[in-house]
mmCIF file of N, CA and C in Angstrom:
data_model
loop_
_atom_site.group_PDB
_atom_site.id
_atom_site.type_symbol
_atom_site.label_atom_id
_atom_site.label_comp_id
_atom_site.label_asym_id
_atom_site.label_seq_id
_atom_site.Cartn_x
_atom_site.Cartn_y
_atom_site.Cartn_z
ATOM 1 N N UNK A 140 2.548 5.006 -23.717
ATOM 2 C CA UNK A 140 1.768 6.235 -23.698
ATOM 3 C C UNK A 140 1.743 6.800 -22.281
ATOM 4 N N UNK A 141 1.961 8.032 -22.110
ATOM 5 C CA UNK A 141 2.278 8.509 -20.699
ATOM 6 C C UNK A 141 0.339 8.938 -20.395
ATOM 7 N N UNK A 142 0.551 8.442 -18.754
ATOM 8 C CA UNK A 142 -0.853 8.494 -18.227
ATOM 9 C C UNK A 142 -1.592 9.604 -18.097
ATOM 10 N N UNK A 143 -2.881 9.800 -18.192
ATOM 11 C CA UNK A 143 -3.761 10.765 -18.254
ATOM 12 C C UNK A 143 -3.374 11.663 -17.087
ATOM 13 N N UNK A 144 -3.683 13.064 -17.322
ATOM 14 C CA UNK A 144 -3.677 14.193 -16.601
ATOM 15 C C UNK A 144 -4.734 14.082 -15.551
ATOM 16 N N UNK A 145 -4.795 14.508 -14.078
ATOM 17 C CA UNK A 145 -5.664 14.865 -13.425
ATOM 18 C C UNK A 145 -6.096 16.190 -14.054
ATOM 19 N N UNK A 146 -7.973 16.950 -14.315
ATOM 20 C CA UNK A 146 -8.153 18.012 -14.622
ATOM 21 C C UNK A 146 -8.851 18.624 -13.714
ATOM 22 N N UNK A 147 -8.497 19.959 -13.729
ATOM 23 C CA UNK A 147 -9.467 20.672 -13.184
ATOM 24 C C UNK A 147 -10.661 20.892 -14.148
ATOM 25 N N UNK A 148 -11.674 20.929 -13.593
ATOM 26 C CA UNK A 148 -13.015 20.572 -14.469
ATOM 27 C C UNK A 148 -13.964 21.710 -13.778
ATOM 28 N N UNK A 149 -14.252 22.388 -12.488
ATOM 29 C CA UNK A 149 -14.906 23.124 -11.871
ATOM 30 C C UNK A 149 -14.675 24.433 -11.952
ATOM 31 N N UNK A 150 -15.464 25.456 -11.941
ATOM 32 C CA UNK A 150 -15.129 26.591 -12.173
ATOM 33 C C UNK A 150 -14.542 27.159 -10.813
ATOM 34 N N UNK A 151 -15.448 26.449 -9.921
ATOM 35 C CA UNK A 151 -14.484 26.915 -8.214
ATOM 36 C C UNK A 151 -13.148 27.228 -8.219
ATOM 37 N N UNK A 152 -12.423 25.356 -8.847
ATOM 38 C CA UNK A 152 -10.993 25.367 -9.140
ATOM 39 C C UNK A 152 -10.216 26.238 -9.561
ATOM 40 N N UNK A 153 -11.037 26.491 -10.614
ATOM 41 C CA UNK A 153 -10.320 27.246 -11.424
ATOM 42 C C UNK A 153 -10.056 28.766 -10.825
ATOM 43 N N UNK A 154 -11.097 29.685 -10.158
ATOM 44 C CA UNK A 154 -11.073 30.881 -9.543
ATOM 45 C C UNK A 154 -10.323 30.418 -8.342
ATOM 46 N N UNK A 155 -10.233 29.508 -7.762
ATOM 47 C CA UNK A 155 -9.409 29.393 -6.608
ATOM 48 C C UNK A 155 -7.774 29.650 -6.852
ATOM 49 N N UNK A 156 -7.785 29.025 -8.428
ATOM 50 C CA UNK A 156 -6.178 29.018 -8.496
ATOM 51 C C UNK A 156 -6.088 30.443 -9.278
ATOM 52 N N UNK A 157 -6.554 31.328 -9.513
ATOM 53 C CA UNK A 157 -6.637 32.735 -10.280
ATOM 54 C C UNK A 157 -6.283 33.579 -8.777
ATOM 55 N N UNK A 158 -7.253 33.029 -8.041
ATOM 56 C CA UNK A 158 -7.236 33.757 -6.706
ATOM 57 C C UNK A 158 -5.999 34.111 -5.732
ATOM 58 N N UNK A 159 -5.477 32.379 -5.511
ATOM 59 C CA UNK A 159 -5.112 32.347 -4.441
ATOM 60 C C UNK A 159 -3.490 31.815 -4.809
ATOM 61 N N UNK A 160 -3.361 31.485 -6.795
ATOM 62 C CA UNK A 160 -2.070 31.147 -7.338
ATOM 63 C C UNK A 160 -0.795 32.082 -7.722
ATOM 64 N N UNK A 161 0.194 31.433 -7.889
ATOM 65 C CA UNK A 161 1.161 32.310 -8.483
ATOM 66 C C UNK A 161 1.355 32.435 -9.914
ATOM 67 N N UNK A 162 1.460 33.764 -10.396
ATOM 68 C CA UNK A 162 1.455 33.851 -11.737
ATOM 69 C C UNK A 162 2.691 33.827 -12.423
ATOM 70 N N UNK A 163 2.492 33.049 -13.659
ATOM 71 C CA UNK A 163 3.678 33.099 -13.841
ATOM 72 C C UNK A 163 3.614 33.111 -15.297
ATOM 73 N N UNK A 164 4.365 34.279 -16.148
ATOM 74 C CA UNK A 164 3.773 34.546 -17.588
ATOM 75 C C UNK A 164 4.487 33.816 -18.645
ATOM 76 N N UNK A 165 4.728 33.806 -19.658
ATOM 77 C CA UNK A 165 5.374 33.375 -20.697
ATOM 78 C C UNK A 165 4.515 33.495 -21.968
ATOM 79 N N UNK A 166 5.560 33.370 -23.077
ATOM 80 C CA UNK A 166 5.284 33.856 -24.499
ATOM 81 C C UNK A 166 3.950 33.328 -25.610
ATOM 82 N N UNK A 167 3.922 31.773 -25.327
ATOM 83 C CA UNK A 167 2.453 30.838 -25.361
ATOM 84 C C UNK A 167 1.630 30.374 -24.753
ATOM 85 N N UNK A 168 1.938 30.747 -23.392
ATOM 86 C CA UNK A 168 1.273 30.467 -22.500
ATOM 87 C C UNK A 168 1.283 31.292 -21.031
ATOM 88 N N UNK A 169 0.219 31.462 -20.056
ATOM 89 C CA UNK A 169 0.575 31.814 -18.625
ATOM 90 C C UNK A 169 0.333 31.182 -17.955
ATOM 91 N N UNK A 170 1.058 30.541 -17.055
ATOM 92 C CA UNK A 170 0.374 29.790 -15.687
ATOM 93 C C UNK A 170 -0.018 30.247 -14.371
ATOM 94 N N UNK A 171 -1.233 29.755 -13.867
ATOM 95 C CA UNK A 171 -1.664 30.000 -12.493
ATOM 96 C C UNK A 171 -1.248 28.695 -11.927
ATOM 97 N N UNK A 172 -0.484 28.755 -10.978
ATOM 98 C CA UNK A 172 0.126 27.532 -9.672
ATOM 99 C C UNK A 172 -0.557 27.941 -8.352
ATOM 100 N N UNK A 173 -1.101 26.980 -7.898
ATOM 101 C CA UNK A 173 -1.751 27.148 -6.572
ATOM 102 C C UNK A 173 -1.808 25.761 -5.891
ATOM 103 N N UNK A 174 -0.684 25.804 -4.633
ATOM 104 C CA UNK A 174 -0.229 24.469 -3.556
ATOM 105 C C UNK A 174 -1.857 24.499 -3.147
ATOM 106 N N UNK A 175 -2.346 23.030 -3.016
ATOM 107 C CA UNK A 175 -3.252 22.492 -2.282
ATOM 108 C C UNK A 175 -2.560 21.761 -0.915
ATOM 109 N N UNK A 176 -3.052 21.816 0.063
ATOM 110 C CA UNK A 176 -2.789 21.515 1.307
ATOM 111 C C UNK A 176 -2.918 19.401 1.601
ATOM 112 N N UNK A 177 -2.900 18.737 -0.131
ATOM 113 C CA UNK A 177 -2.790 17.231 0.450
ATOM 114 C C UNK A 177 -1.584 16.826 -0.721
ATOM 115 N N UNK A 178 -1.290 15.881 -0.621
ATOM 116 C CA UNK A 178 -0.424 15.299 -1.914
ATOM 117 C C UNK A 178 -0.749 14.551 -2.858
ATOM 118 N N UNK A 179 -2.307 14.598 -3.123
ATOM 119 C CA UNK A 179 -3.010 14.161 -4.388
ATOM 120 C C UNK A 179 -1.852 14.213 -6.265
ATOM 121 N N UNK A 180 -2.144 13.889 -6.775
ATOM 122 C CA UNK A 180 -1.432 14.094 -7.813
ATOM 123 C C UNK A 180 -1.985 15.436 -8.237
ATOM 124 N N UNK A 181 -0.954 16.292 -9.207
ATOM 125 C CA UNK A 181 -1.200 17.741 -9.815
ATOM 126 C C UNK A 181 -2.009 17.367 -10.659
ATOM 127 N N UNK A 182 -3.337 18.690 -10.654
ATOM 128 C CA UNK A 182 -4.356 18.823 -11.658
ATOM 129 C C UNK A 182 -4.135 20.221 -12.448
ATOM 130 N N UNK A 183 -4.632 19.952 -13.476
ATOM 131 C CA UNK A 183 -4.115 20.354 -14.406
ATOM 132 C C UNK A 183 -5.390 20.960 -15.189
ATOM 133 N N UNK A 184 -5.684 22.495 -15.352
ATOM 134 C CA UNK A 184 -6.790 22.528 -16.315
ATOM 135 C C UNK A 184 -6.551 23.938 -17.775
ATOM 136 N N UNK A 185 -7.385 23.673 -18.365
ATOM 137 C CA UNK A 185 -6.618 24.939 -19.550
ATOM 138 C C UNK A 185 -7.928 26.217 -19.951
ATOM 139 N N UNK A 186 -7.453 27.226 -20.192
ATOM 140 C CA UNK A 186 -8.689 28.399 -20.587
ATOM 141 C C UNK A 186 -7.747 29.044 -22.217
ATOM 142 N N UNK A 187 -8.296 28.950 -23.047
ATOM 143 C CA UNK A 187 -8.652 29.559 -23.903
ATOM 144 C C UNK A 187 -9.247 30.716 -24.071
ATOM 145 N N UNK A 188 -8.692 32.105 -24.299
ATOM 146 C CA UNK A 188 -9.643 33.264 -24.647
ATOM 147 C C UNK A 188 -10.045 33.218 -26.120
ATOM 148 N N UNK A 189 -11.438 33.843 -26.333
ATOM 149 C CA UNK A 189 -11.969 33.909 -27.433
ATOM 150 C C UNK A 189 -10.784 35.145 -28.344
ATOM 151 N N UNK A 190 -10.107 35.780 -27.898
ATOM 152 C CA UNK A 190 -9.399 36.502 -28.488
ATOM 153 C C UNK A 190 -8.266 35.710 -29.211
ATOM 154 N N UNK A 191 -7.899 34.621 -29.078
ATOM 155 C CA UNK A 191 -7.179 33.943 -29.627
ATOM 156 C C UNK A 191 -7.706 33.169 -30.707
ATOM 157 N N UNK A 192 -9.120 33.245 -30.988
ATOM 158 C CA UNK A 192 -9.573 32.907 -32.213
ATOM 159 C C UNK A 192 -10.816 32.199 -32.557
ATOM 160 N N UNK A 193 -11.456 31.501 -33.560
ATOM 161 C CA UNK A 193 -12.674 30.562 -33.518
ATOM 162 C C UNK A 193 -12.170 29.392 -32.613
ATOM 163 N N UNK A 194 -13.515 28.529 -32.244
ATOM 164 C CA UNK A 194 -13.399 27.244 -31.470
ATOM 165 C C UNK A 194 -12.199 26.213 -32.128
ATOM 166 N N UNK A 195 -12.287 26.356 -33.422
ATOM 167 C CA UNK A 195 -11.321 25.229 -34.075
ATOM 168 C C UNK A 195 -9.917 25.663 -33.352
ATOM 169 N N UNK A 196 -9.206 27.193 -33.669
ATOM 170 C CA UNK A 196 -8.437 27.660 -33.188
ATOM 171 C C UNK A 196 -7.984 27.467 -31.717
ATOM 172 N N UNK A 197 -8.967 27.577 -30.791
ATOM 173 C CA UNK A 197 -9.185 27.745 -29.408
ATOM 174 C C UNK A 197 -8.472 26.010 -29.292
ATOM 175 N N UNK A 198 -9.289 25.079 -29.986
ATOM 176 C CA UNK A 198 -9.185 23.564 -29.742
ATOM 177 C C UNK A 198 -7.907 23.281 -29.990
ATOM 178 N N UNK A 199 -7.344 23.686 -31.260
ATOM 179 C CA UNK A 199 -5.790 23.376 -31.339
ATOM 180 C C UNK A 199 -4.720 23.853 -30.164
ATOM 181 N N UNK A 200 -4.965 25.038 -30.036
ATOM 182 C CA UNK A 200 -4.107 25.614 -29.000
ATOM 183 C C UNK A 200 -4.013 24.909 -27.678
ATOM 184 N N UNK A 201 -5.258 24.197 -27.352
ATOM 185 C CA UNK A 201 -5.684 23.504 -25.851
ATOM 186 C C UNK A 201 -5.182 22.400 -26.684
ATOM 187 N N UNK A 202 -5.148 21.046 -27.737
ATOM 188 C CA UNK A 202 -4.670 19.796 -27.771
ATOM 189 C C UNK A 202 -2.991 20.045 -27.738
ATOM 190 N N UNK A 203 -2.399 20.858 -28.308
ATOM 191 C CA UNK A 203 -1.298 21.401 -27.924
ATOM 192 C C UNK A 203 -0.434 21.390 -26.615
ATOM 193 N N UNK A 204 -1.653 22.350 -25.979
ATOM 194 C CA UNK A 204 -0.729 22.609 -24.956
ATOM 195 C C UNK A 204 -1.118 21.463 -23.891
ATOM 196 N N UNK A 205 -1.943 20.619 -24.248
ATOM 197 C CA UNK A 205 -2.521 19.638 -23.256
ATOM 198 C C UNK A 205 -0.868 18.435 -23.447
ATOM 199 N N UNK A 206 -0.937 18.675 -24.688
ATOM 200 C CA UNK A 206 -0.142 17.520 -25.090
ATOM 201 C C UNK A 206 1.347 17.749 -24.381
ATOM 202 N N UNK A 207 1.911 18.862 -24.563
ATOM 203 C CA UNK A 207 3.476 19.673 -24.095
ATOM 204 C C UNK A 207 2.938 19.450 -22.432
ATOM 205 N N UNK A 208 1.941 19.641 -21.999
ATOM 206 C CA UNK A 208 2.162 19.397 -20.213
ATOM 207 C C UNK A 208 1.332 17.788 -19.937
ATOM 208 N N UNK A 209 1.013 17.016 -20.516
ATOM 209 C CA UNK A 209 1.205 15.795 -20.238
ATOM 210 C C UNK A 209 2.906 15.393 -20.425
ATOM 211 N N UNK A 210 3.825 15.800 -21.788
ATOM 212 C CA UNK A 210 4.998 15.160 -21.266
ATOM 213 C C UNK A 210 5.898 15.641 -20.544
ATOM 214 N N UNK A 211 5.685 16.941 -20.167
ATOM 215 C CA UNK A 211 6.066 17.566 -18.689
ATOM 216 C C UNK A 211 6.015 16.751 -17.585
ATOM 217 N N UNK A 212 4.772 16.810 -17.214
ATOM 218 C CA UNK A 212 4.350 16.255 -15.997
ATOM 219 C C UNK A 212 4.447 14.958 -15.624
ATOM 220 N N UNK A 213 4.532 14.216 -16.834
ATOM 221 C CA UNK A 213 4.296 12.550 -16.262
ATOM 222 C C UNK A 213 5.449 12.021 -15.921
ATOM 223 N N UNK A 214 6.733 12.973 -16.422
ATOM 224 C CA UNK A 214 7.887 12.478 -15.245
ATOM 225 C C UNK A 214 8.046 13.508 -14.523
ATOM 226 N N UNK A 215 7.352 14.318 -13.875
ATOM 227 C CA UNK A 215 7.389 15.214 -12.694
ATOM 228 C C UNK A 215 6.769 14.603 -11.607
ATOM 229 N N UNK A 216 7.868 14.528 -10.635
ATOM 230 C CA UNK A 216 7.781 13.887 -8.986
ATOM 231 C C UNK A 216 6.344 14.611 -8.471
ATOM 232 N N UNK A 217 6.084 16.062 -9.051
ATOM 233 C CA UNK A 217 5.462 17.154 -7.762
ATOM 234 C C UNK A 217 3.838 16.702 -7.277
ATOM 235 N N UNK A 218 3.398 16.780 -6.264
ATOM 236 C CA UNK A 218 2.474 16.648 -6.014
ATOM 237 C C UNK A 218 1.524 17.526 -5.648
ATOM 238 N N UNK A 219 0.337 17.682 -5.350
ATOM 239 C CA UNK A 219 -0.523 18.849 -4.786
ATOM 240 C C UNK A 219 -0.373 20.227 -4.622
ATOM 241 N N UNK A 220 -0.609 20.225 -6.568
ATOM 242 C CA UNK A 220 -0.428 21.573 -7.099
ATOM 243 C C UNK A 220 -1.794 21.605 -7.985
ATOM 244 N N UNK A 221 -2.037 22.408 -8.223
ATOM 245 C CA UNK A 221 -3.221 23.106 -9.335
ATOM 246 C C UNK A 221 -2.510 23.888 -10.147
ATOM 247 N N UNK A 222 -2.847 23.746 -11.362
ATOM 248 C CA UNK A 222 -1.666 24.160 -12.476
ATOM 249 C C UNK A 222 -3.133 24.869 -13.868
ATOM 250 N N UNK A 223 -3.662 25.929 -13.268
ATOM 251 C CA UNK A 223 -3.688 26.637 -14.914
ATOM 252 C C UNK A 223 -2.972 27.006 -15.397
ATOM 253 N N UNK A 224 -3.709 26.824 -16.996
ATOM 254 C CA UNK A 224 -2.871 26.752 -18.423
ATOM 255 C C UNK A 224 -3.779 27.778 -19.140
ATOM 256 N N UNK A 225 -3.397 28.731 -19.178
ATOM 257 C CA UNK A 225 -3.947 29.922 -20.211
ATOM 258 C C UNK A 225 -3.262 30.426 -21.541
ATOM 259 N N UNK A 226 -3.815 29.624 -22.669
ATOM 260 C CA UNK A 226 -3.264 29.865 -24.288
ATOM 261 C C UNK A 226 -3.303 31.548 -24.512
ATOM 262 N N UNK A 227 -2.101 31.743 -25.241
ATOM 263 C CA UNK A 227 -2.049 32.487 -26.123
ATOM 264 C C UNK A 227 -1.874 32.457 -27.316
ATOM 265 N N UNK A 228 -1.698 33.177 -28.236
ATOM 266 C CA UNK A 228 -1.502 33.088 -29.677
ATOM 267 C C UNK A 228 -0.292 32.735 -29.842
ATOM 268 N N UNK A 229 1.190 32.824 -29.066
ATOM 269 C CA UNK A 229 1.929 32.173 -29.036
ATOM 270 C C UNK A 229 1.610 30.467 -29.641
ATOM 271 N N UNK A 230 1.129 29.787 -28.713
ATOM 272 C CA UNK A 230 0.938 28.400 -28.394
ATOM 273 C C UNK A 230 0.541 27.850 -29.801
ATOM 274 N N UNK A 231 0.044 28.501 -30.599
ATOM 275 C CA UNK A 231 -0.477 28.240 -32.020
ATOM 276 C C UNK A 231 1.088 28.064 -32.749
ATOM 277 N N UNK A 232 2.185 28.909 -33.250
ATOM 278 C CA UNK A 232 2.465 29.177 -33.759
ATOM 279 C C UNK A 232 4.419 28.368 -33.169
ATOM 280 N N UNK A 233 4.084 27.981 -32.132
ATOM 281 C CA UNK A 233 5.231 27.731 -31.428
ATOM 282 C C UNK A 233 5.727 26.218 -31.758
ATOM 283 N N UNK A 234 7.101 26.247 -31.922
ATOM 284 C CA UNK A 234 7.091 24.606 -32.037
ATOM 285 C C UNK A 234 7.054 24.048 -30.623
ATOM 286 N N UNK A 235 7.141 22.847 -31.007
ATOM 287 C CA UNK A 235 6.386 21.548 -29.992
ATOM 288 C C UNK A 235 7.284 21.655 -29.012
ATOM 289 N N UNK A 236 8.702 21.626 -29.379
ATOM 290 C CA UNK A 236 9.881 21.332 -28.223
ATOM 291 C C UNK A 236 9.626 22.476 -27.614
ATOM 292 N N UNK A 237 9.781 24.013 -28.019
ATOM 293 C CA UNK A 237 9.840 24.980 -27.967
ATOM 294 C C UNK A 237 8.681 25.005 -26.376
ATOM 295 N N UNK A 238 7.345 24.947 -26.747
ATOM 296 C CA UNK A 238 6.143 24.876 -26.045
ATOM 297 C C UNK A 238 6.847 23.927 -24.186
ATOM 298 N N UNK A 239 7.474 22.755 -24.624
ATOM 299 C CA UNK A 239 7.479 21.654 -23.907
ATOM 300 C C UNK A 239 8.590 22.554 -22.629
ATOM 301 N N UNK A 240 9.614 23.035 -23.774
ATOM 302 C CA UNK A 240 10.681 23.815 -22.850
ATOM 303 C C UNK A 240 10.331 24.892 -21.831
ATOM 304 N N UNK A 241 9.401 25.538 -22.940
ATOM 305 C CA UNK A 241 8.578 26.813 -21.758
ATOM 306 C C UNK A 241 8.103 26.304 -20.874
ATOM 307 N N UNK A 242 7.178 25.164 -20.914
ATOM 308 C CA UNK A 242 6.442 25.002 -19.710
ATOM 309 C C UNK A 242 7.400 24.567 -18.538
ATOM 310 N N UNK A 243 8.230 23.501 -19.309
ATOM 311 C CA UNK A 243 9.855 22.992 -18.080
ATOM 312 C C UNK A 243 9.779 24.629 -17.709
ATOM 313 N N UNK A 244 10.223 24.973 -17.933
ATOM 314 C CA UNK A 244 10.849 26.462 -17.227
ATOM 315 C C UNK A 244 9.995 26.919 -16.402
ATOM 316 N N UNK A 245 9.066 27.231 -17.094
ATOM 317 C CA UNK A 245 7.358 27.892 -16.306
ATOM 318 C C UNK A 245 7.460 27.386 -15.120
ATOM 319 N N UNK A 246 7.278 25.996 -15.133
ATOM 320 C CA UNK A 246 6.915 25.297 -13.969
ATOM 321 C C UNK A 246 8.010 25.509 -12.491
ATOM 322 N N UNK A 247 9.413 25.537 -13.200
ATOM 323 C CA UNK A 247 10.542 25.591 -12.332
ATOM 324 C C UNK A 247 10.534 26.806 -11.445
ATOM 325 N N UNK A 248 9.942 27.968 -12.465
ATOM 326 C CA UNK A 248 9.833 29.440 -11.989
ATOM 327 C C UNK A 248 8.734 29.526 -10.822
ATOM 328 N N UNK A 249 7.859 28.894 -11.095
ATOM 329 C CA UNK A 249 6.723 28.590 -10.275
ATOM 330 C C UNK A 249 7.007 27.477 -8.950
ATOM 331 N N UNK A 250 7.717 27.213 -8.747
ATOM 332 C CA UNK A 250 7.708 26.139 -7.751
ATOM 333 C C UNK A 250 7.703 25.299 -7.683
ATOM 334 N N UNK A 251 7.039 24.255 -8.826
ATOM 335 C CA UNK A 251 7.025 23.029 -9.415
ATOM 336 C C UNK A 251 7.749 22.136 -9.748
ATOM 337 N N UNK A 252 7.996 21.255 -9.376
ATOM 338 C CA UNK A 252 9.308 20.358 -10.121
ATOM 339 C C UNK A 252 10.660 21.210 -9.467
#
């Protein structure tokens, strides 16, 4: 079983990497990337808009996409990055590989890996 994600859990985090990250869009997902200045391992956190649906909805889309960037990441070398994950209605509807590939890419586009 590949090891747990570092998360971003704070709302600071999270506006810091909105703030001060690079955006980077795609079809189920968008990412905010934002270099932290140590080499901690990459944290990782996810937002859900209510426009994408009820909580059940919201929850699938986040175990999803939690799941496609845990097996991203856990063989990714990169270090001391902040990585939001913002669902879209994509992410519902997308297959699994499909999801896993975007984010490979996402991430590459972004600096990552």
């Amino acid at each position: 079983m590949p090891p747990a994600l570092s998360r971003l859990k704070r709302r600071d985090e999270f506006l810091a990497a909105a703030r001060d990250g690079r955006k980077v869009p795609g079809e189920a997902f968008a990412l905010q990337i934002r270099r932290r200045d140590d080499a901690l391992a990459v944290r990782v956190g996810f937002t859900m808009t209510r426009r994408l649906g009820g909580a059940v909805v919201r929850n699938r889309a986040r175990r999803r996409l939690r799941e496609a960037a845990r097996a991203v990441l856990a063989a990714s070398p990169a270090r001391g990055f902040d990585i939001v994950i913002l669902g879209r209605p994509g992410a519902l509807t997308a297959r699994f590989a499909d999801l896993v590939g975007g984010l490979r890419a996402a991430l590459a586009r972004g600096g990552v890996a």
